[in-house]
Short mmCIF file of C-alpha atoms in Angstrom, two decimals:
data_model
loop_
_atom_site.label_atom_id
_atom_site.label_comp_id
_atom_site.label_asym_id
_atom_site.label_seq_id
_atom_site.Cartn_x
_atom_site.Cartn_y
_atom_site.Cartn_z
CA MET A 130 -55.52 125.95 -10.22
CA GLN A 131 -52.25 127.00 -8.67
CA SER A 132 -48.93 126.59 -10.39
CA ASP A 133 -47.10 125.65 -7.19
CA ILE A 134 -48.54 124.01 -4.08
CA PRO A 135 -47.68 125.87 -0.82
CA VAL A 136 -46.01 123.10 1.16
CA HIS A 137 -45.86 123.85 4.89
CA ALA A 138 -43.84 120.88 6.12
CA VAL A 139 -42.05 117.74 4.98
CA VAL A 140 -42.00 114.55 7.02
CA PHE A 141 -39.05 112.16 6.68
CA SER A 142 -39.90 108.70 7.96
CA VAL A 143 -36.87 106.40 8.38
CA PRO A 144 -38.13 102.88 9.21
CA SER A 145 -34.62 101.39 9.48
CA ILE A 146 -33.86 103.47 12.58
CA ASN A 147 -37.50 103.95 13.69
CA ARG A 148 -37.31 107.74 13.67
CA ILE A 149 -39.44 110.49 12.19
CA PHE A 150 -38.23 113.97 11.28
CA LEU A 151 -40.56 116.89 10.66
CA VAL A 152 -39.05 119.75 8.67
CA SER A 153 -41.01 122.98 8.72
CA ARG A 154 -39.90 126.34 7.39
CA ASP A 155 -38.65 127.34 10.83
CA ARG A 156 -37.10 124.25 12.41
CA VAL A 157 -36.45 120.52 12.32
CA LEU A 158 -38.02 118.17 14.87
CA SER A 159 -37.21 114.59 15.68
CA TYR A 160 -39.38 112.01 17.40
CA GLU A 161 -38.22 111.18 20.96
CA ASP A 162 -36.32 114.45 21.04
CA SER A 163 -37.95 115.94 24.14
CA ALA A 164 -35.58 118.90 24.33
CA GLY A 165 -36.37 119.83 20.75
CA ILE A 166 -40.11 119.57 21.38
CA VAL A 167 -39.87 121.86 24.40
CA GLU A 168 -37.97 124.40 22.36
CA PHE A 169 -40.42 123.92 19.52
CA ILE A 170 -43.56 124.68 21.53
CA SER A 171 -42.02 127.61 23.45
CA SER A 172 -42.83 131.05 22.08
CA THR A 173 -40.20 133.52 20.93
CA LYS A 174 -39.91 136.80 22.81
CA CYS A 175 -41.70 139.63 21.00
CA ASN A 176 -42.59 143.19 21.95
CA ILE A 177 -45.94 143.53 20.19
CA SER A 178 -48.96 141.63 21.51
CA SER A 179 -50.23 140.82 18.01
CA GLU A 180 -46.84 139.34 17.10
CA ILE A 181 -46.99 137.22 20.24
CA GLU A 182 -50.43 135.92 19.30
CA ASP A 183 -49.36 135.18 15.72
CA ASN A 184 -46.21 133.45 16.90
CA GLU A 185 -48.07 131.32 19.42
CA HIS A 186 -50.64 130.45 16.76
CA ASN A 187 -47.91 129.31 14.37
CA LEU A 188 -46.21 127.29 17.09
CA GLN A 189 -49.50 125.65 17.99
CA LYS A 190 -50.10 124.82 14.33
CA GLU A 191 -46.66 123.26 14.00
CA ARG A 192 -47.25 121.32 17.20
CA GLU A 193 -50.45 119.93 15.70
CA TRP A 194 -48.48 118.87 12.63
CA PHE A 195 -46.02 117.02 14.79
CA VAL A 196 -48.73 115.28 16.85
CA PHE A 197 -50.42 114.27 13.62
CA VAL A 198 -47.19 112.75 12.34
CA LEU A 199 -46.63 110.74 15.52
CA ASN A 200 -50.19 109.45 15.62
CA ASP A 201 -50.35 108.55 11.94
CA ALA A 202 -46.78 107.55 11.14
CA ASP A 203 -47.65 104.12 9.78
CA ALA A 204 -50.72 105.12 7.75
CA TYR A 205 -49.14 107.04 4.86
CA SER A 206 -50.30 104.66 2.16
CA GLU A 207 -52.53 105.63 -0.77
CA ARG A 208 -55.67 107.34 0.44
CA PRO A 209 -58.40 109.67 -0.86
CA VAL A 210 -58.11 113.38 -0.23
CA SER A 211 -60.60 114.67 2.34
CA SER A 212 -62.62 117.82 1.97
CA ASP A 213 -62.04 118.98 5.54
CA LEU A 214 -59.98 118.23 8.64
CA SER A 215 -62.20 115.34 9.71
CA LEU A 216 -61.34 111.65 9.40
CA ASN A 217 -61.62 110.04 5.99
CA GLU A 218 -62.88 106.57 5.12
CA THR A 219 -59.72 104.86 6.32
CA GLY A 220 -60.10 106.35 9.80
CA SER A 221 -56.97 108.53 9.64
CA VAL A 222 -56.28 112.18 9.11
CA CYS A 223 -55.73 112.56 5.40
CA PHE A 224 -52.37 113.25 3.81
CA VAL A 225 -53.31 116.75 2.62
CA SER A 226 -55.11 118.42 5.52
CA GLY A 227 -57.92 120.78 4.60
CA ALA A 228 -57.73 120.29 0.81
CA THR A 229 -60.91 120.49 -1.24
CA ALA A 230 -60.75 117.94 -4.06
CA VAL A 231 -62.20 118.64 -7.49
CA ARG A 232 -62.42 114.91 -8.15
CA ARG A 233 -61.67 111.88 -6.04
CA GLU A 234 -58.04 110.75 -6.64
CA LEU A 235 -55.25 109.11 -4.70
CA THR A 236 -52.30 110.85 -3.10
CA LYS A 237 -49.12 108.75 -2.89
CA GLN A 238 -46.25 109.13 -0.51
CA TYR A 239 -42.71 109.62 -1.75
CA LEU A 240 -40.07 106.93 -1.40
CA ILE A 241 -36.41 107.82 -1.77
CA SER A 242 -33.21 105.84 -1.36
CA MET A 243 -30.30 107.90 -0.08
CA ASP A 244 -26.75 107.42 1.14
CA GLU A 245 -26.79 107.57 4.93
CA ARG A 246 -23.99 110.14 5.08
CA LEU A 247 -25.79 112.40 2.62
CA PHE A 248 -29.07 112.09 4.54
CA TRP A 249 -27.57 113.11 7.89
CA ALA A 250 -25.60 115.94 6.28
CA MET A 251 -28.79 117.20 4.61
CA LEU A 252 -30.75 116.96 7.86
CA LEU A 253 -28.05 118.85 9.76
CA GLU A 254 -27.96 121.60 7.17
CA LEU A 255 -31.76 121.86 7.24
CA SER A 256 -31.68 122.34 11.00
CA LEU A 257 -28.92 124.99 10.92
CA SER A 258 -29.53 127.07 7.81
CA ARG A 259 -32.74 128.98 7.15
CA GLY A 260 -31.60 129.79 3.62
CA TYR A 261 -31.06 126.11 2.87
CA ARG A 262 -34.56 125.30 4.19
CA ASN A 263 -36.10 127.98 1.97
CA LEU A 264 -34.30 126.63 -1.09
CA ALA A 265 -35.38 123.11 -0.21
CA PHE A 266 -39.04 124.10 0.08
CA GLU A 267 -38.88 126.02 -3.20
CA THR A 268 -37.54 122.92 -4.94
CA ILE A 269 -40.17 120.71 -3.33
CA GLU A 270 -43.00 123.02 -4.36
CA LYS A 271 -41.78 123.00 -7.97
CA LYS A 272 -40.99 119.31 -8.43
CA CYS A 273 -42.72 117.20 -5.79
CA THR A 274 -46.36 118.28 -5.77
CA ASN A 275 -47.63 117.21 -9.19
CA ASN A 276 -49.88 114.54 -7.71
CA ILE A 277 -51.98 117.03 -5.69
CA ARG A 278 -52.41 119.80 -8.26
CA HIS A 279 -56.06 118.82 -8.65
CA CYS A 280 -56.80 120.40 -5.24
CA HIS A 281 -57.69 124.00 -4.42
CA PHE A 282 -55.98 125.65 -1.45
CA ASP A 283 -56.37 128.80 0.54
CA SER A 284 -54.39 130.37 3.39
CA HIS A 285 -56.00 128.10 6.01
CA HIS A 286 -54.94 124.81 4.45
CA ILE A 287 -51.99 122.84 5.74
CA VAL A 288 -50.00 120.70 3.33
CA MET A 289 -47.45 118.17 4.49
CA LEU A 290 -45.51 115.82 2.25
CA GLN A 291 -44.62 112.39 3.58
CA THR A 292 -41.28 110.97 2.44
CA ARG A 293 -40.19 107.49 3.41
CA VAL A 294 -36.40 107.30 3.39
CA LYS A 295 -34.42 104.13 2.79
CA LEU A 296 -30.88 104.61 4.02
CA GLU A 297 -28.22 103.00 1.86
CA GLN A 298 -25.15 101.74 3.66
CA TRP A 299 -22.01 103.62 2.83
CA LYS A 300 -19.68 101.52 0.72
CA PRO A 301 -16.43 103.45 0.39
CA ALA A 302 -14.05 102.68 -2.44
CA LEU A 303 -10.44 102.19 -1.43
CA ASP A 304 -8.08 104.66 -3.04
CA LYS A 305 -4.97 102.50 -3.23
CA SER A 306 -2.75 105.13 -4.84
CA TRP A 307 -3.60 107.67 -2.14
CA GLU A 308 -3.12 105.00 0.53
CA GLU A 309 0.39 104.32 -0.78
CA ARG A 310 1.26 108.02 -0.69
CA ILE A 311 -0.05 108.45 2.84
CA GLY A 312 1.74 105.27 3.93
CA CYS A 313 5.06 106.57 2.60
CA ILE A 314 4.56 109.91 4.34
CA LEU A 315 3.70 108.27 7.66
CA GLY A 316 6.65 105.89 7.41
CA GLU A 317 9.02 108.74 6.63
CA HIS A 318 7.61 110.79 9.50
CA ALA A 319 8.14 107.89 11.93
CA GLU A 320 11.75 107.44 10.76
CA VAL A 321 12.44 111.15 11.11
CA GLU A 322 11.03 111.16 14.64
CA ASN A 323 13.24 108.19 15.52
CA ALA A 324 16.31 109.94 14.09
CA MET A 325 15.45 113.10 16.03
CA ALA A 326 15.35 111.12 19.26
CA TRP A 327 18.77 109.55 18.62
CA LEU A 328 20.31 112.88 17.63
CA SER A 329 18.89 114.54 20.76
CA THR A 330 20.58 111.91 22.93
CA LEU A 331 23.88 112.22 21.04
CA GLY A 332 23.76 116.01 21.00
CA GLY A 333 23.09 116.14 24.73
CA ALA A 334 26.15 113.98 25.41
CA TYR A 335 28.41 116.13 23.22
CA SER A 336 27.00 119.30 24.77
CA ALA A 337 27.75 118.05 28.29
CA LEU A 338 31.37 117.32 27.29
CA GLY A 339 31.62 120.60 25.37
CA ASP A 340 32.10 122.50 28.63
CA TYR A 341 35.52 120.87 28.94
CA ASP A 342 36.69 120.49 25.33
CA ASP A 343 35.98 122.60 22.25
CA LYS A 344 36.00 119.53 20.02
CA PHE A 345 32.90 118.16 21.72
CA ALA A 346 31.23 121.57 21.52
CA GLU A 347 31.94 121.61 17.77
CA ALA A 348 30.51 118.08 17.44
CA ALA A 349 27.38 119.16 19.34
CA SER A 350 27.01 122.03 16.87
CA HIS A 351 27.10 119.62 13.91
CA VAL A 352 24.50 117.39 15.59
CA SER A 353 22.25 120.43 16.15
CA LEU A 354 22.51 121.33 12.47
CA GLN A 355 21.49 117.80 11.51
CA GLN A 356 18.48 118.09 13.82
CA LEU A 357 17.60 121.41 12.22
CA ARG A 358 17.59 119.83 8.75
CA LEU A 359 15.25 117.09 9.97
CA ALA A 360 13.01 119.66 11.66
CA LEU A 361 12.76 121.58 8.39
CA ARG A 362 11.76 118.34 6.69
CA ILE A 363 9.05 117.71 9.28
CA GLY A 364 7.81 121.30 9.17
CA ASP A 365 7.01 121.48 12.89
CA PRO A 366 7.69 125.02 14.23
CA LEU A 367 8.05 123.77 17.82
CA THR A 368 10.79 121.33 16.80
CA LEU A 369 12.48 124.08 14.80
CA CYS A 370 12.52 126.33 17.86
CA ARG A 371 14.03 123.55 19.98
CA CYS A 372 16.79 122.95 17.42
CA HIS A 373 17.63 126.66 17.31
CA ILE A 374 17.96 126.63 21.10
CA TYR A 375 20.40 123.73 20.82
CA ILE A 376 22.42 125.71 18.27
CA ALA A 377 22.42 128.74 20.59
CA MET A 378 23.74 126.53 23.39
CA SER A 379 26.52 125.33 21.10
CA LEU A 380 27.41 128.91 20.20
CA LEU A 381 27.55 129.80 23.87
CA GLN A 382 29.93 126.93 24.62
CA ARG A 383 32.28 128.13 21.88
CA GLY A 384 32.24 131.72 23.14
CA TYR A 385 30.01 133.43 20.55
CA PHE A 386 27.95 135.46 23.02
CA LYS A 387 26.51 138.00 20.59
CA ALA A 388 25.18 135.38 18.16
CA CYS A 389 23.80 133.33 21.05
CA ARG A 390 22.02 136.34 22.56
CA LYS A 391 20.41 137.28 19.24
CA LEU A 392 19.23 133.74 18.54
CA ILE A 393 17.86 133.18 22.05
CA ARG A 394 15.88 136.41 21.99
CA LYS A 395 14.26 135.44 18.71
CA GLN A 396 13.33 131.97 19.97
CA TYR A 397 11.99 133.38 23.24
CA GLU A 398 9.66 135.68 21.31
CA PHE A 399 8.35 132.67 19.43
CA ALA A 400 7.97 130.65 22.65
CA LYS A 401 5.77 133.40 24.09
CA SER A 402 3.60 133.63 20.98
CA SER A 403 0.35 131.71 20.51
CA ALA A 404 2.09 129.14 18.30
CA GLY A 405 4.93 128.56 20.75
CA ARG A 406 2.67 128.07 23.76
CA GLY A 407 1.94 124.57 22.54
CA ASP A 408 5.19 123.50 24.23
CA PRO A 409 5.73 125.37 27.54
CA ARG A 410 9.24 123.90 27.84
CA LEU A 411 10.56 126.17 25.09
CA ALA A 412 10.33 129.34 27.18
CA LYS A 413 12.05 127.66 30.14
CA MET A 414 14.82 126.36 27.86
CA CYS A 415 15.42 129.89 26.56
CA GLN A 416 15.51 131.25 30.10
CA SER A 417 18.01 128.63 31.23
CA VAL A 418 20.34 129.37 28.29
CA TRP A 419 20.00 133.10 28.99
CA VAL A 420 20.90 132.67 32.66
CA ARG A 421 23.91 130.54 31.74
CA MET A 422 24.99 133.12 29.16
CA ARG A 423 24.85 135.94 31.71
CA TYR A 424 26.83 133.88 34.18
CA LEU A 425 29.57 133.07 31.65
CA TRP A 426 29.61 136.68 30.50
CA SER A 427 30.19 137.89 34.04
CA LEU A 428 33.00 135.35 34.47
CA ARG A 429 34.58 136.52 31.22
CA LYS A 430 34.52 140.15 32.29
CA LEU A 431 36.03 139.24 35.65
CA ASN A 432 38.75 137.17 33.99
CA ASP A 433 39.57 139.97 31.52
CA HIS A 434 39.84 142.43 34.38
CA ARG A 435 42.25 140.17 36.22
CA ASN A 436 44.43 139.31 33.23
CA GLY A 437 44.43 142.82 31.83
CA HIS A 438 44.32 141.80 28.19
CA PHE A 439 41.65 141.03 25.60
CA ALA A 440 41.76 137.61 24.08
CA SER A 441 39.55 136.38 21.28
CA GLN A 442 36.12 135.04 22.14
CA PRO A 443 36.97 131.31 21.81
CA GLU A 444 40.17 131.83 23.81
CA ARG A 445 38.33 133.66 26.57
CA GLN A 446 35.72 130.91 26.68
CA ARG A 447 38.41 128.24 26.99
CA GLN A 448 40.04 130.19 29.80
CA ILE A 449 36.74 130.44 31.63
CA THR A 450 36.00 126.73 31.31
CA GLN A 451 39.53 125.80 32.39
CA ASP A 452 39.19 127.95 35.50
#
């Protein structure tokens, strides 16, 4: 008598959805899955003729298992174990194919009740992971074959275990404390987005007037700093880059060319990175500020050459804008 029964396949019958799943050690098949059946019966490419024959033989054997399951899906009730592959007294292929019984006993099918999410996750993992399938079959051979230990097996016998699965509907429990936390975060995020939109409108107006008056340029700078604080609160790198571009524009309007050039170069590098490509407008914004900076720089040099003296940066900027 063997300590563990060599199980070759497990059949999961799910009456609630009228589907049958056959899990062998190599693959998972589903009834009405024609693509899977075609892949199942096709042979794997091998270089040795004997390997090809063995592989085709195994595929043919698994195909016979699957045909047996489809033809006898509703007849997995208690039945005597047959001594060969012929039909038993009930007129169906017996549950343990090819088993030689020492005494006449009944073999029962398994009935399990499982959460539907857990069942589909288990089935997916069985179809994807060979290691998971091997562990599953080891567990089945140790724990689920006590009722057929009275049989003797050899290498030609095929053993399949029928499992009827009752899917339990998922009944999630509401986590009210977590819902309150998420609700507060979403509400805060919506308010921050609304404030960012208003500040963008206000900052754009001040920036447009900043070309004619330094007071408006200074106000636009304060608005940009407020936007930067909100962007840091959100944690969005694209919004942070946009706020830095606004600050660079404010620096340019007030005549701080060196600081503007350094900040724009840094933001342009980010806009060209993989993270910054999520918003293609960032690179164009940097280019537009750069072009405007070069234009104002050329005007400043021309104005200095004409006047013949060197004023401070804010004074030179005011002279350029007044001209």
